[in-house]
PDB file of C-alpha atoms in Angstrom:
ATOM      1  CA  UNK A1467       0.000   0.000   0.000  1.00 62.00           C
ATOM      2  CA  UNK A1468       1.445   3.234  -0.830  1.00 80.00           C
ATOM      3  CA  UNK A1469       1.406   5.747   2.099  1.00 82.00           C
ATOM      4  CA  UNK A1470       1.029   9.644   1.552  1.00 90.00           C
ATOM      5  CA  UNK A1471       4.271  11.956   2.304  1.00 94.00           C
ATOM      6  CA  UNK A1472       3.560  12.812   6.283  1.00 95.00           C
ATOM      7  CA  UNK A1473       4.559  16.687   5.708  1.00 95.00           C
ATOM      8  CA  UNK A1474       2.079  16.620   3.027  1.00 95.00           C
ATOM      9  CA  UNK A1475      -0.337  15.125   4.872  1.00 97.00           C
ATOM     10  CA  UNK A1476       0.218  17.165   8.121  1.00 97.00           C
ATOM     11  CA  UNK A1477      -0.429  20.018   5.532  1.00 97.00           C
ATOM     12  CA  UNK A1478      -3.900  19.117   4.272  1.00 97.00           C
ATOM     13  CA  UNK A1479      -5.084  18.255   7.822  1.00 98.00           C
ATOM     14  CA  UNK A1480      -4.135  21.652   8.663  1.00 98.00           C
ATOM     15  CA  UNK A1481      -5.505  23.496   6.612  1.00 98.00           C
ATOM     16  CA  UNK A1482      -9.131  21.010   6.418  1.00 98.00           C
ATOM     17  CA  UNK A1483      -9.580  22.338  10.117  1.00 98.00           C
ATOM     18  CA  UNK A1484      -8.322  25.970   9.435  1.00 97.00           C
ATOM     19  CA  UNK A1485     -11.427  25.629   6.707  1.00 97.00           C
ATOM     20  CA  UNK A1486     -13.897  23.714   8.989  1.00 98.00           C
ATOM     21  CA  UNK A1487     -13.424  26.763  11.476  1.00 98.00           C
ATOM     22  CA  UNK A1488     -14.039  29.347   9.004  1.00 97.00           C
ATOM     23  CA  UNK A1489     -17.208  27.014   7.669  1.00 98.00           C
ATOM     24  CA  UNK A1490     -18.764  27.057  10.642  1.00 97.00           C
ATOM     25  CA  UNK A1491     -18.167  30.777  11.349  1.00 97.00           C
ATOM     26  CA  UNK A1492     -19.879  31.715   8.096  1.00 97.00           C
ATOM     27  CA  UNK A1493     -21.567  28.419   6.707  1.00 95.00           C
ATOM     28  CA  UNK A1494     -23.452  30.544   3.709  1.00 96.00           C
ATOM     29  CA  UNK A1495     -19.855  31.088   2.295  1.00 96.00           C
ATOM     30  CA  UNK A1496     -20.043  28.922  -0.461  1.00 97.00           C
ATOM     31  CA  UNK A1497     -15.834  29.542  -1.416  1.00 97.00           C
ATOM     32  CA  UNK A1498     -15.289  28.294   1.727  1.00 97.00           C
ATOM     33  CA  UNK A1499     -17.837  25.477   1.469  1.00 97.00           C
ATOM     34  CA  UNK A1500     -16.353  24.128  -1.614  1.00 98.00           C
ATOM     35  CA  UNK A1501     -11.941  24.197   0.061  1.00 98.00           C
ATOM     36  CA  UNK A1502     -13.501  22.168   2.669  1.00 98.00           C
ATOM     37  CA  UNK A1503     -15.375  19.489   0.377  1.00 98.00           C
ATOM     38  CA  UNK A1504     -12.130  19.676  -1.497  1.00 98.00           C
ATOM     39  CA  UNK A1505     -10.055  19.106   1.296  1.00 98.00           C
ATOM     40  CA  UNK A1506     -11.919  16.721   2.426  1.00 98.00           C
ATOM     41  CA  UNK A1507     -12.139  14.416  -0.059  1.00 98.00           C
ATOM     42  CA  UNK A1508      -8.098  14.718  -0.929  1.00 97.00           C
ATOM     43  CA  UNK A1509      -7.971  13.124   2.773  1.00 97.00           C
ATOM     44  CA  UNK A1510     -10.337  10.668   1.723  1.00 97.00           C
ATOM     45  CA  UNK A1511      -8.683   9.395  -1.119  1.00 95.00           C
ATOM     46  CA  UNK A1512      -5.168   9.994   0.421  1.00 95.00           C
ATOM     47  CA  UNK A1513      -6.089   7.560   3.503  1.00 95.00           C
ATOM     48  CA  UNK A1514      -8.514   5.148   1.395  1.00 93.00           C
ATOM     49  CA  UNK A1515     -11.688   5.968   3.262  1.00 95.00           C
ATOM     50  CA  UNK A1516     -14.985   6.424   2.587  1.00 95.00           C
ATOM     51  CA  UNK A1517     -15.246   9.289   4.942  1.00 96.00           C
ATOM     52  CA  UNK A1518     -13.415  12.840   6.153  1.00 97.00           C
ATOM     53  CA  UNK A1519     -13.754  11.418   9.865  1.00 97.00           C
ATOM     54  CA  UNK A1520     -12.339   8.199   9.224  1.00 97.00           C
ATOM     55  CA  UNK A1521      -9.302   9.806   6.930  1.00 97.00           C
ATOM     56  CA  UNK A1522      -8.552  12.110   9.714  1.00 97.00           C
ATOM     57  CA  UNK A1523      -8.545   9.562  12.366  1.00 97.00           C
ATOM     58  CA  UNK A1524      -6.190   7.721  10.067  1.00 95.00           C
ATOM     59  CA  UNK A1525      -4.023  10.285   8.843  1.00 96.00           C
ATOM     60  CA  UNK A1526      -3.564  11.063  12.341  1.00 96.00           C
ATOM     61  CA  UNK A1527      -2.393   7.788  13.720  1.00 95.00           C
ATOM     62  CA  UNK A1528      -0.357   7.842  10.924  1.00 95.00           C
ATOM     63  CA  UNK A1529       1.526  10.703  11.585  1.00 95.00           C
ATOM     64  CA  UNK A1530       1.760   9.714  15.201  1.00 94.00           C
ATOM     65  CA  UNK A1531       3.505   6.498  14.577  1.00 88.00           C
ATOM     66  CA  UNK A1532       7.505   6.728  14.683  1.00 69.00           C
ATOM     67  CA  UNK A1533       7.363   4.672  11.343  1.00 57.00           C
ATOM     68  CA  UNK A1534       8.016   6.048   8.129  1.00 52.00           C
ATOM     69  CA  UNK A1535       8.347   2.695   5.860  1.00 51.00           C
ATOM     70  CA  UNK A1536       5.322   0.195   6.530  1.00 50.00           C
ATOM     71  CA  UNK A1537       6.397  -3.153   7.495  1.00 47.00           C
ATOM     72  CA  UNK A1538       5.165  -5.007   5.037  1.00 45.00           C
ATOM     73  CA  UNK A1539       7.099  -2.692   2.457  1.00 46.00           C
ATOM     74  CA  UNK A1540      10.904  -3.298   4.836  1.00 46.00           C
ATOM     75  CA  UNK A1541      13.147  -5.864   2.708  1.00 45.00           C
ATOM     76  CA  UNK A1542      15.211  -8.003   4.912  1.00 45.00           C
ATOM     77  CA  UNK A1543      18.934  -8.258   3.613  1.00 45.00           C
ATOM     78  CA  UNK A1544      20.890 -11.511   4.544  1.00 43.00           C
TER      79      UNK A1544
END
């Protein structure tokens, strides 16, 4: 499985709450509106999920682990 770049990542989450802030200050703000549907759906497809909440609660356990190479994606060298 290819995993997204984490500085990119850390990036788009970011700026999706940055937008979700400004959303809910002025939800008739239909510029806004569209960043965050944007956003949101980069995160989607980034993190394979169906939805924003489940991308963010995987991009963010991503970015917490220490990890930057999967272990299925390591080669042993003997």
């Amino acid at each position: 499985m290819l995993l997204p770049d984490k500085s990119v990542l850390a990036s788009l989450l970011r700026r999706y709450r940055v937008c979700e802030r400004v959303v809910l200050a002025d939800p008739h703000d239909p510029v806004a509106r569209r960043q965050l549907e944007d956003l949101a759906y980069t995160l989607c497809v980034l993190m394979g999920r169906r939805n924003v909440h489940e991308a963010i609660i995987e991009g963010e356990r991503y970015l917490a682990e220490g990890r930057t190479v999967p272990r299925t994606a390591e080669r042993h060298h003997g």
